[in-house]
Amino acid sequence: MQPNNSINNTSLKRYYALDALRGFAILAMILSGTISYEILPAWMYHAQEPPPNHIFNPNLPGLTWVDIVFPIFLFSMGSAIPLSILNRLAKGLTKTQIIFYIFRRGLLLGIFAIFLQHIRPLTINKTPTTQTWWIALLGFLILFLVFVRWPKNQKIRQYAILITPIAWVAASILVCVINYPEGNGFSVLRSDIILIVLTNMAIFGSLAWLFTKNNWLLRFGLLGFLIALRLSATVQGSWIAVFWQASPIPWIFQFDYLKYLLIVIPGTIAGDLIVDSLGIYLSDQQEVVNQSKWWSLRFYSITFLMLAICITLLIGLQARLLWQTSLVCVVLCLIGWFLFINLTSKQERLIKYFYQWGVYLLILGLLFEPFENGIKKDPATFSYFFVTTAIAFFLLIIFTVIIDILKQRQCLQLLIANGQNPMMGYVAFGNLVWPILKLTHLEALILPYTHTPLTGFLKGVVYTLIIAIFVSLCTKLKLFWRT
């Protein structure tokens, strides 16, 4: 199947399953950072940072739910690229204007990454004081005013014309007057590495899609070159190794970041499939679907099967039950093959394509598992890229079934709202919730009750839920961050 990107302006709309996937990733990321350390089982943390000491061990293979969060977010970013750019092409923008938009978006995300790291409490002071917490809160407010996209209200827009430039000036002054523990002030070298990687993927993933939007073969050819470069870069002293480690601007770009295109580019394939399906959704929604008992049972079975494959991978690869995990996954995938036969509507065929791509990438990832001494997040292995991308496809199937086929969007509304405003959630704990807990002394009251595994986990759940509700409220008020 080749992409059909000739979608017209009237058929472009949000794909809520993708929003839900992005929201799931960002909330899981928040949860992983707010649960108690040292006391939970190893599978509740990064596989290479086991409890109780959480000392990084690059030689420790395995895969936990925490390890798949970032790849899922990268995948959702890749999937959104065709929808975002085609929306602008449909409005009449030229390719040159699109390229300008891509670099502008990357620049904003890069600035976001640098400013955020400068206002984090532990960056400002390794042992935060009351002043530190107030500065962190002020940083959140400034960040909010700099990046918020105000609702389309004429009165609000009039004030925004003044507020946004003032906020930019305030941000510049703030990061210049803070004296950091290293003894220096503002530095472009001080940045959030996750957001720097996202900056690179937003730029190079978008450019890769733009120049291959009608040719999947060419797009996958780019992955072939990338794999060759990454393998040859491991040969010490080779010109490719020297090239791979060089960078004219290492604070914002390194060739090594391009390895994450192994996740983002398959994500763009999912995005192309979504775009192709969106053109028919409006007509499909008006059809009367014969929801027999078998029809409902089939899609509930698909949902549980996708979940079973994901859980099997997480348990088996972390426990190092390699051939057993591969065998069980093959059996589950064969069962899935029967469930995806004779699907008729456009939405149903869409999840079938997702499934085919997911199974292909899963098999590829499992075959790569012994290579590089087992699956690892850091240093990331080929198995890690392909298995986590397969998991992202399977989760996208689950959300698509629930939202578009079973018509139960309200069940995932919290995920959808957070997925539409992800960067706000990413920042909210460190620069909003945590400072408030410290300044009100609530954290001192909470911590004594979170020394058991259950309460340590529940603490993270409650903090994550508070952030999710806050972001959901901002989304409802149409206060989105432009990142």
Coordinates of N, CA, C and O in Angstrom, one line a residue, residues 105 108-109 112 115-116 119 136-137 139-150 195 417-429 431-432 470-471 474-475 478-483:
R105 N 9.2 25.5 14.2 CA 8.8 24.7 15.3 C 9.9 24.1 16.1 O 9.9 24.0 17.3
L108 N 11.4 26.7 18.4 CA 10.6 26.9 19.6 C 10.8 25.8 20.6 O 10.9 26.0 21.8
L109 N 10.8 24.5 20.1 CA 11.0 23.4 21.0 C 12.4 23.4 21.6 O 12.6 23.1 22.8
F112 N 12.4 26.0 24.3 CA 11.6 25.4 25.4 C 12.5 24.5 26.2 O 12.5 24.6 27.5
F115 N 15.2 26.7 28.2 CA 14.6 27.5 29.3 C 14.1 26.6 30.4 O 14.3 26.9 31.6
L116 N 13.5 25.5 30.1 CA 12.9 24.6 31.1 C 14.0 24.1 32.0 O 13.9 24.1 33.2
I119 N 15.1 26.6 34.7 CA 14.2 26.9 35.8 C 13.7 25.8 36.6 O 12.9 25.9 37.5
A136 N 11.0 28.6 40.7 CA 10.5 27.6 39.9 C 9.0 27.8 39.5 O 8.6 27.7 38.3
L137 N 8.2 28.3 40.5 CA 6.9 28.7 40.2 C 6.8 29.9 39.2 O 6.0 29.9 38.2
G139 N 9.0 30.6 37.0 CA 9.4 30.1 35.7 C 8.3 29.4 35.0 O 8.1 29.6 33.8
F140 N 7.4 28.7 35.7 CA 6.3 28.0 35.1 C 5.3 29.1 34.6 O 4.8 28.9 33.5
L141 N 5.1 30.1 35.3 CA 4.2 31.2 34.9 C 4.7 31.8 33.6 O 3.9 32.1 32.7
I142 N 6.0 32.2 33.6 CA 6.6 32.8 32.4 C 6.5 31.8 31.2 O 6.2 32.3 30.1
L143 N 6.8 30.6 31.5 CA 6.8 29.6 30.4 C 5.4 29.5 29.8 O 5.1 29.4 28.6
F144 N 4.4 29.5 30.7 CA 3.0 29.5 30.3 C 2.7 30.7 29.4 O 2.1 30.5 28.3
L145 N 3.1 31.9 29.8 CA 2.7 33.1 29.0 C 3.5 33.2 27.7 O 3.0 33.7 26.8
V146 N 4.7 32.6 27.7 CA 5.5 32.6 26.5 C 4.9 31.7 25.4 O 4.8 32.0 24.2
F147 N 4.5 30.5 25.8 CA 4.1 29.4 24.8 C 2.6 29.2 24.7 O 2.2 28.4 23.8
V148 N 1.8 29.8 25.5 CA 0.4 29.6 25.4 C -0.2 30.1 24.1 O 0.2 31.2 23.6
R149 N -1.1 29.4 23.5 CA -1.8 29.8 22.3 C -3.2 30.2 22.9 O -4.0 29.4 23.3
W150 N -3.5 31.5 22.9 CA -4.7 32.0 23.5 C -5.9 31.7 22.7 O -5.8 31.5 21.4
L195 N 13.8 16.8 25.5 CA 13.2 17.8 24.6 C 14.2 18.1 23.5 O 13.8 18.5 22.4
A417 N -7.3 14.7 26.3 CA -7.1 16.1 26.7 C -5.6 16.4 27.0 O -5.0 17.4 26.6
N418 N -5.0 15.4 27.7 CA -3.5 15.5 28.0 C -2.7 15.3 26.7 O -1.6 15.9 26.6
G419 N -3.1 14.5 25.8 CA -2.4 14.3 24.6 C -2.4 15.5 23.7 O -1.6 15.7 22.8
Q420 N -3.5 16.4 23.8 CA -3.6 17.6 23.0 C -2.7 18.7 23.6 O -2.6 19.8 23.0
N421 N -2.2 18.5 24.8 CA -1.5 19.6 25.5 C -0.3 18.9 26.3 O -0.1 19.2 27.5
P422 N 0.5 18.2 25.6 CA 1.5 17.3 26.3 C 2.6 18.0 27.1 O 3.0 17.6 28.2
M423 N 3.1 19.1 26.5 CA 4.3 19.8 27.1 C 3.9 20.4 28.5 O 4.7 20.6 29.4
M424 N 2.6 20.8 28.6 CA 2.2 21.4 29.9 C 2.3 20.4 31.0 O 2.7 20.6 32.1
G425 N 1.8 19.1 30.6 CA 1.9 18.1 31.6 C 3.3 17.7 31.9 O 3.7 17.4 33.1
Y426 N 4.2 17.8 30.9 CA 5.6 17.4 31.1 C 6.3 18.3 32.1 O 7.2 17.9 32.9
V427 N 5.9 19.6 32.1 CA 6.5 20.6 33.0 C 5.8 20.7 34.4 O 6.4 21.1 35.4
A428 N 4.6 20.3 34.4 CA 3.7 20.7 35.6 C 4.2 20.2 36.9 O 4.1 20.9 37.9
F429 N 4.7 19.0 37.0 CA 5.1 18.5 38.3 C 6.3 19.2 38.9 O 6.3 19.8 40.0
N431 N 7.7 22.1 38.1 CA 7.6 23.5 38.3 C 6.3 24.1 38.8 O 6.1 25.3 38.8
L432 N 5.4 23.2 39.1 CA 4.1 23.6 39.6 C 3.7 22.8 40.8 O 3.6 23.4 41.9
F470 N -5.5 19.1 35.9 CA -5.1 20.5 35.6 C -4.9 20.7 34.1 O -5.4 21.7 33.5
V471 N -4.2 19.8 33.4 CA -4.0 19.9 32.0 C -5.3 19.8 31.2 O -5.5 20.5 30.2
C474 N -7.1 23.0 31.4 CA -6.5 24.0 30.4 C -6.9 23.7 29.0 O -7.2 24.6 28.2
T475 N -6.9 22.4 28.6 CA -7.3 22.0 27.3 C -8.8 22.4 27.0 O -9.1 22.9 26.0
K478 N -9.2 25.8 26.2 CA -8.4 26.1 24.9 C -7.1 26.8 25.1 O -6.8 27.7 24.3
L479 N -6.5 26.5 26.2 CA -5.2 27.1 26.5 C -4.1 26.1 26.2 O -3.7 25.3 27.0
F480 N -3.6 26.1 25.0 CA -2.6 25.1 24.5 C -1.3 25.8 24.4 O -1.1 27.0 24.1
W481 N -0.2 24.9 24.7 CA 1.1 25.4 24.5 C 1.6 25.1 23.1 O 1.5 24.0 22.6
R482 N 2.3 26.1 22.5 CA 2.7 26.1 21.1 C 4.0 25.4 21.0 O 5.0 26.0 20.6
T483 N 4.1 24.1 21.3 CA 5.3 23.3 21.1 C 5.1 22.0 20.4 O 6.0 21.3 20.2

